[in-house]
Tab-separated table of C-alpha atoms in Angstrom:
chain	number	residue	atom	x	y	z
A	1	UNK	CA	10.124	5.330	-3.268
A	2	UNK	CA	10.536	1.604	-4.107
A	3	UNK	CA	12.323	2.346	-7.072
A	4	UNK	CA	15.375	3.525	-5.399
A	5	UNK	CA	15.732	0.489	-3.211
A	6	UNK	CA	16.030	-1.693	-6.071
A	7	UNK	CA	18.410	0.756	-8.134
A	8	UNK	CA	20.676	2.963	-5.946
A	9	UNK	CA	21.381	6.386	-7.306
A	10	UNK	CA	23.318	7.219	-10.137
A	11	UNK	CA	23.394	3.360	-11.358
A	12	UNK	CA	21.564	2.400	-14.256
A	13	UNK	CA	19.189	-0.527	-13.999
A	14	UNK	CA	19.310	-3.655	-16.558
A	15	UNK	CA	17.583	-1.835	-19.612
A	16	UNK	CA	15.284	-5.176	-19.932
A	17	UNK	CA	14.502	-4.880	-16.163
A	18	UNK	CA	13.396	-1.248	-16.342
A	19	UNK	CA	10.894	-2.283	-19.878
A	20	UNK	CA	9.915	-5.007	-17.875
A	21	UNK	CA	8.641	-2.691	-14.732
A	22	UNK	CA	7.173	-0.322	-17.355
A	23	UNK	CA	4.773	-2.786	-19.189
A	24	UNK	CA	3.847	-4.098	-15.973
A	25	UNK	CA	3.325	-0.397	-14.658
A	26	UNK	CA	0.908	-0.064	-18.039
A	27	UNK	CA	-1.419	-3.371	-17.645
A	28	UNK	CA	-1.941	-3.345	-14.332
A	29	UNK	CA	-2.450	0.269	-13.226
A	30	UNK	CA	-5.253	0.867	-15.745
A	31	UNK	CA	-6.990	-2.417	-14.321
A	32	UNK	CA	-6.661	-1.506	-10.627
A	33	UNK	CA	-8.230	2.028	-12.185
A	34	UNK	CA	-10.972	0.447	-13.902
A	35	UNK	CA	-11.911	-1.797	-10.805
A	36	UNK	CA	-11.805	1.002	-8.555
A	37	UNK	CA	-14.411	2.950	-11.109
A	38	UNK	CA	-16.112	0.181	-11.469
A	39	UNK	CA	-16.496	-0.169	-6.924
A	40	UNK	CA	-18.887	-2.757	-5.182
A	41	UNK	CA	-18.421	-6.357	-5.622
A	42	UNK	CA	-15.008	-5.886	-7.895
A	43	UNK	CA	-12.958	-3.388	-6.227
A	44	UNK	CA	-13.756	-5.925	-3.307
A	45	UNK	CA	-12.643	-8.725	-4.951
A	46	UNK	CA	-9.424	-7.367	-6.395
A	47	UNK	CA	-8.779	-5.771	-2.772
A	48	UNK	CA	-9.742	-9.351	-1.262
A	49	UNK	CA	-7.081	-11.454	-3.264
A	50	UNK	CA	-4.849	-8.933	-3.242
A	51	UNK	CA	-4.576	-8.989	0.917
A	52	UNK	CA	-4.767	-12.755	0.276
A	53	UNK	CA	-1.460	-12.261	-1.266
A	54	UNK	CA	0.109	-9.836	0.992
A	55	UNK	CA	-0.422	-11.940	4.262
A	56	UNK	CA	0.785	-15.159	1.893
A	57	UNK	CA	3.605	-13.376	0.829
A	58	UNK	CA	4.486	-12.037	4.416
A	59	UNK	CA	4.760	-15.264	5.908
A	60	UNK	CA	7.283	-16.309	3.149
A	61	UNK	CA	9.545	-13.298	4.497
A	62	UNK	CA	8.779	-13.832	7.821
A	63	UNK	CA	10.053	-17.666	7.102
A	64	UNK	CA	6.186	-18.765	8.498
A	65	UNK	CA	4.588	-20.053	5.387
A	66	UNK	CA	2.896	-23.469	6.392
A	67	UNK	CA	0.205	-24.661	4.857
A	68	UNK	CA	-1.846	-24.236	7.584
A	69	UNK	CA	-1.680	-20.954	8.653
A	70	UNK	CA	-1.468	-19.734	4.911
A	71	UNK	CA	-4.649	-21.474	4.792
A	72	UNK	CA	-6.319	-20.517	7.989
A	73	UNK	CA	-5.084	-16.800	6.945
A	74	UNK	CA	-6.512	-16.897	3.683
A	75	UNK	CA	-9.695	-18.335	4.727
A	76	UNK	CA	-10.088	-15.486	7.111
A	77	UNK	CA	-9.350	-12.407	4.693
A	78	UNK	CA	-11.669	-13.964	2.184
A	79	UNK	CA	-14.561	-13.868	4.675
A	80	UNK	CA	-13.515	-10.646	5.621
A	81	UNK	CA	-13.751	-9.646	2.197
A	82	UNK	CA	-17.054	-11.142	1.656
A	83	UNK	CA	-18.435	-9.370	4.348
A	84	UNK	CA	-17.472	-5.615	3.470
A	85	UNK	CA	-19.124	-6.301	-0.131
A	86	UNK	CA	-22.120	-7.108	1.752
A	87	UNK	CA	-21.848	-4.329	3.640
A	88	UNK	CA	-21.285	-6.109	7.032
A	89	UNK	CA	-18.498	-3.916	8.519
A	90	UNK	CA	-19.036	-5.479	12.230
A	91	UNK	CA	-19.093	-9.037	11.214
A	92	UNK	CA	-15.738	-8.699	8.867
A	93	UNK	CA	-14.071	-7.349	12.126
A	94	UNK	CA	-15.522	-10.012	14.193
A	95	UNK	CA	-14.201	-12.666	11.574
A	96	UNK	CA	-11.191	-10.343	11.381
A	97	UNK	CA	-10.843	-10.988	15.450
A	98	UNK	CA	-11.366	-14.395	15.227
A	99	UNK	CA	-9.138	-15.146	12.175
A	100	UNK	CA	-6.412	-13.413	14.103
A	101	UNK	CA	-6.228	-15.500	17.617
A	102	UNK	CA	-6.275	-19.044	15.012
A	103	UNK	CA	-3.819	-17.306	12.987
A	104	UNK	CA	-1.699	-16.856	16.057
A	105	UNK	CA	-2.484	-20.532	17.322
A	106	UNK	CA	-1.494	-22.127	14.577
A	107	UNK	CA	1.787	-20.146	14.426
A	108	UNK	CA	2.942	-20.642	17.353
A	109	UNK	CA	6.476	-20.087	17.982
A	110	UNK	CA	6.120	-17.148	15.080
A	111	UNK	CA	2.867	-15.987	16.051
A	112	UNK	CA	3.971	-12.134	16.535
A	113	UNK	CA	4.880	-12.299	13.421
A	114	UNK	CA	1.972	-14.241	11.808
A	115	UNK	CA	-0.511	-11.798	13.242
A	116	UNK	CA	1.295	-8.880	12.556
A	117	UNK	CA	1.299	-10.160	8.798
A	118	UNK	CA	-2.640	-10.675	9.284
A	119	UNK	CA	-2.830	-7.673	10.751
A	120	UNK	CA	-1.272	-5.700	7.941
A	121	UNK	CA	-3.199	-7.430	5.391
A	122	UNK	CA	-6.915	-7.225	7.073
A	123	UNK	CA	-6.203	-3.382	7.612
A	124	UNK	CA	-5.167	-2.921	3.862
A	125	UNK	CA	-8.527	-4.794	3.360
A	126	UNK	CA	-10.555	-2.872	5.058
A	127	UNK	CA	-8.848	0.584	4.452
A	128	UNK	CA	-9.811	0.085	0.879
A	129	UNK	CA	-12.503	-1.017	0.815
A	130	UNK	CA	-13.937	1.345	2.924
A	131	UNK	CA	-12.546	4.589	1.159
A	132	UNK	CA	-14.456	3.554	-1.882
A	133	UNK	CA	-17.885	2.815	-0.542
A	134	UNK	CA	-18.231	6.520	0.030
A	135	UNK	CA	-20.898	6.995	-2.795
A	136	UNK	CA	-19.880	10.498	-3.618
A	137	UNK	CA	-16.259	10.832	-3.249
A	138	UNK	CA	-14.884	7.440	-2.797
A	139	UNK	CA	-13.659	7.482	-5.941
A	140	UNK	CA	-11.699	10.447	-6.130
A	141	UNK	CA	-10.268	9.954	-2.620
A	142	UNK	CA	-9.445	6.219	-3.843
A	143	UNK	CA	-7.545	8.392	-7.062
A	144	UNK	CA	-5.736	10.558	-4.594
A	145	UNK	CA	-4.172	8.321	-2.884
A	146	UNK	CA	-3.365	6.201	-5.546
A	147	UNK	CA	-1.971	8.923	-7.773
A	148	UNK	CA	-0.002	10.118	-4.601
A	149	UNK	CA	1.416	6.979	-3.769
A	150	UNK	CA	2.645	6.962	-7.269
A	151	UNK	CA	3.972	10.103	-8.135
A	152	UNK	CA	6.055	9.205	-4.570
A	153	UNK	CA	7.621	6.501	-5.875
A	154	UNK	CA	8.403	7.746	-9.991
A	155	UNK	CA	9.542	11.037	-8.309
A	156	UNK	CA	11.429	9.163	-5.607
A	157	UNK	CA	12.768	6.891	-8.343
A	158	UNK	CA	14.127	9.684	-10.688
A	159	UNK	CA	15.125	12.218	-8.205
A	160	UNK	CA	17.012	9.813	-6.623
A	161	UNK	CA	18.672	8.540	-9.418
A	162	UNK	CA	19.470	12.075	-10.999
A	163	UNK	CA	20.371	13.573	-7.856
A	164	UNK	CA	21.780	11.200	-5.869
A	165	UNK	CA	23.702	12.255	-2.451
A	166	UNK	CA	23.271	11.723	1.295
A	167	UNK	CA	21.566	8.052	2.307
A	168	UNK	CA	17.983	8.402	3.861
A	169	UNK	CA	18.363	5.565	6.117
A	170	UNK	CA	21.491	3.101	5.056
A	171	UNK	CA	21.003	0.600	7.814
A	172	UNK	CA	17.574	-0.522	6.475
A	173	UNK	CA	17.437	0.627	2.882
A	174	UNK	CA	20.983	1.122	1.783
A	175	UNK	CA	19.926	2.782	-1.747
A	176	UNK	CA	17.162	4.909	-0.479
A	177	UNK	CA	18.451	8.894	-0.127
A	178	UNK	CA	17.181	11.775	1.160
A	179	UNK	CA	17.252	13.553	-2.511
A	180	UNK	CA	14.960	10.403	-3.369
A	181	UNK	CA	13.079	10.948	-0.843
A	182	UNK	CA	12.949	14.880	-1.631
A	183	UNK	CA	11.700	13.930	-5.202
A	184	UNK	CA	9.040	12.125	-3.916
A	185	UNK	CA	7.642	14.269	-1.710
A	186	UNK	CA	7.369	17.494	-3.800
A	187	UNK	CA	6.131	15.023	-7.122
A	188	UNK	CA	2.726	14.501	-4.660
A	189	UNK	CA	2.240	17.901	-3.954
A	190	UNK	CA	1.925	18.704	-7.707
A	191	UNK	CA	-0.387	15.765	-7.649
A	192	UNK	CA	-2.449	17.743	-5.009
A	193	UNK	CA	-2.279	20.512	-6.832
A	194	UNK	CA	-3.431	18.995	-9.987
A	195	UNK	CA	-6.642	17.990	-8.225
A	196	UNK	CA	-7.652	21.106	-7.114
A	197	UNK	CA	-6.721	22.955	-10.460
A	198	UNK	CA	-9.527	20.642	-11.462
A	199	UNK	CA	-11.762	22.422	-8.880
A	200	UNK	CA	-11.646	18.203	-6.748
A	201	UNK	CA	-10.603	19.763	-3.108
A	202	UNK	CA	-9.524	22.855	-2.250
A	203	UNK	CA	-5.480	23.528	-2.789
A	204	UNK	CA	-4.295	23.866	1.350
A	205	UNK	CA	-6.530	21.170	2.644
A	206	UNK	CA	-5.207	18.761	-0.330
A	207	UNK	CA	-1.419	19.927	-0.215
A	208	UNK	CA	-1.560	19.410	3.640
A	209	UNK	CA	-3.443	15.811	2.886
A	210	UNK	CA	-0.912	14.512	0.284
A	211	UNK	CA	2.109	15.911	1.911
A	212	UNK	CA	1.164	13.285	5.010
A	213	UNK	CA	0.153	10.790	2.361
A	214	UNK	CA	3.674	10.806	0.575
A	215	UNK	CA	5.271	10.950	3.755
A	216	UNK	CA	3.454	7.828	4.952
A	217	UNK	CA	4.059	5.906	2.379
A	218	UNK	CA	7.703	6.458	2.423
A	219	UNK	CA	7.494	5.001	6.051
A	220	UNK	CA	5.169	2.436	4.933
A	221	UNK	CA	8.243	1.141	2.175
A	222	UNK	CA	10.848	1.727	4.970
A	223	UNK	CA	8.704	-0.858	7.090
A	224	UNK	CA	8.425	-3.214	4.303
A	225	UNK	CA	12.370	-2.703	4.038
A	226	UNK	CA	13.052	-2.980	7.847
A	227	UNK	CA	11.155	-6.589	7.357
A	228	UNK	CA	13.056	-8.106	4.585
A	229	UNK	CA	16.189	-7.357	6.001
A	230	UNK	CA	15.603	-8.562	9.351
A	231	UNK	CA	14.485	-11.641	7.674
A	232	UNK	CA	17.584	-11.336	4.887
A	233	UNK	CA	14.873	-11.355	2.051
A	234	UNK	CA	15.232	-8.723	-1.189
A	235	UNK	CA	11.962	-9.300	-2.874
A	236	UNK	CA	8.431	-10.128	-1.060
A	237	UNK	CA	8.084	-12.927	-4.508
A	238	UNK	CA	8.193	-12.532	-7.937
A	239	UNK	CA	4.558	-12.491	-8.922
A	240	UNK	CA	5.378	-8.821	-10.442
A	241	UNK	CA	7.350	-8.951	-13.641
A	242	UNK	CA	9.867	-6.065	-13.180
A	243	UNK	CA	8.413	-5.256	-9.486
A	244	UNK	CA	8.766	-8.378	-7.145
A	245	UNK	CA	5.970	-9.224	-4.996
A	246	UNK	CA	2.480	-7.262	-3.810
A	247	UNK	CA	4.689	-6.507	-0.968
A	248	UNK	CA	7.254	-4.609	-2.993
A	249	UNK	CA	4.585	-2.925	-4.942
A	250	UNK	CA	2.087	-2.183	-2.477
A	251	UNK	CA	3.997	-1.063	0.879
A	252	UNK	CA	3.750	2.239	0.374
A	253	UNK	CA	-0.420	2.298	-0.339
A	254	UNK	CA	-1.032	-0.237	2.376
A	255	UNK	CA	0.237	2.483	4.913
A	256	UNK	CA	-1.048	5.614	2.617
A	257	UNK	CA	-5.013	4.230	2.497
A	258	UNK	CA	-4.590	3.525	5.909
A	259	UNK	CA	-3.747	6.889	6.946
A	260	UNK	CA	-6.081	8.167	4.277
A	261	UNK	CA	-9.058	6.409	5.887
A	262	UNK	CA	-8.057	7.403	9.334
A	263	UNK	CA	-8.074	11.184	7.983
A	264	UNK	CA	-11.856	10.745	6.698
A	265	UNK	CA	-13.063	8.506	9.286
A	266	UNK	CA	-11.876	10.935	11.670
A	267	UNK	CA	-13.776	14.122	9.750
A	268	UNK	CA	-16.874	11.997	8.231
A	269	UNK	CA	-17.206	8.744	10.363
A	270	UNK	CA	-16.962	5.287	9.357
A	271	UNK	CA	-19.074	5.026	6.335
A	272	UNK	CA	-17.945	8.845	4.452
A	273	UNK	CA	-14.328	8.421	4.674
A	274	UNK	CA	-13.918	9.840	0.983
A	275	UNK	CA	-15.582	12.368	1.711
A	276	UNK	CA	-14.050	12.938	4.997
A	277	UNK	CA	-10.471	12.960	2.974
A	278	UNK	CA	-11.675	15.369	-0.263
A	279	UNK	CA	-14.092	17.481	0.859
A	280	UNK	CA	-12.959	20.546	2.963
């Protein structure tokens, strides 16, 4: 549901802007597939730098950025990350604890805001990671939500564009509208569907699963929204040809994988989460 904040409904975006998000859309999403296939010391490393880059680019909104808690941050999440591709879930929240309280030191006058930023980036971290080292279905529950997530946003995008009508929430995402938002939801129920036409989950469980997913991660990019405007920032960076930041991009899976690996932890425990999310 990005899509519509950056385009309202009915207006066309730049046509170089729209090619621009396109090829972007078609290097990166087969790499973040392959590195998710691939698991184990990868996936962790792409998940690593990439919550490098959301806490980085959080303090920029936030108006926080100092070298020092950038650095203290960065140092933190990189441990972190270290530790969950060795396997050492305890001691990456331990580091996680302790990166936090010198994260908030060093911010000081900011530091809800600099540990809400570390917060939001060690959970996207961990999340992530921790869907995927399920052996047997970490995989497909690292698909779903993926493929969710997206379908959201390219149904969000086009519904809301097509459609138009009624703002979802004009006070913190002045583009965003309920048709959008419609679109969305209903493009990640086929994407449920899809999975168990291919006999991966069973159609209810999986509807019921995405439906929350989708609906999450609508309230995840609302979130990101309700930040940048209290901060009077449009775009987390511009590291994203086409997209803006990781910020931009990512809002809506940071808050899906969370909720995703709440959903399995809760079913499976710690280590099973895929399973916990697939199997029904």
């Amino acid at each position: 549901m990005s899509e519509p904040d950056a385009v309202s409904a009915g207006e066309k975006p730049a046509p170089s802007n729209l090619v621009m998000r396109v090829l972007a859309a078609l290097v990166l999403a087969p790499l973040a597939i392959a590195l998710a296939y691939a698991g184990g010391w990868l996936w962790a490393l792409l998940v690593t730098l990439v919550s490098i880059g959301l806490f980085a680019e959080w303090l920029m909104v936030v108006g926080a950025g100092s070298t020092a808690l950038t650095g203290a941050g960065t140092i933190a999440i990189a441990m972190m990350g270290l530790c969950m591709a060795a396997g050492a879930l305890k001691t990456a929240i331990i580091v996680g604890c302790v990166g936090g309280v010198i994260v908030m030191l060093i911010a000081r006058g900011k530091f809800v805001w600099a540990a809400t930023g570390f917060a939001y980036a060690s959970a996207a971290l961990l999340a992530s990671i921790l869907v995927r080292k399920d052996l047997v279905n970490g995989f497909s529950a690292l698909m779903f939500v993926l493929l969710v997530v997206w379908a959201t946003d390219i149904g969000g995008y086009f519904a809301g564009r097509s459609i138009g009508g009624p703002k979802l929430w004009p006070r913190v995402s002045p583009k965003k509208t309920w048709s959008g938002a419609l679109g969305g939801f209903m493009a990640s129920l086929a994407v449920a569907g899809g999975f168990a036409a291919f006999g991966i989950g069973k159609a209810v469980p999986l509807l019921l699963v995405g439906a929350i997913l989708s609906v999450v991660s609508q309230a995840g990019d609302l979130f990101e929204s309700a930040v940048k405007r209290r901060f009077g920032v449009k775009d987390s960076s511009h590291l994203i040809p086409g997209h803006g930041g990781l910020m931009d991009r990512l809002d809506g899976f940071v808050a899906a994988i969370l909720m995703a690996w709440i959903i399995g932890f809760v079913r499976h425990g710690v280590h099973s989460a895929g399973s916990g999310l697939m199997v029904w």
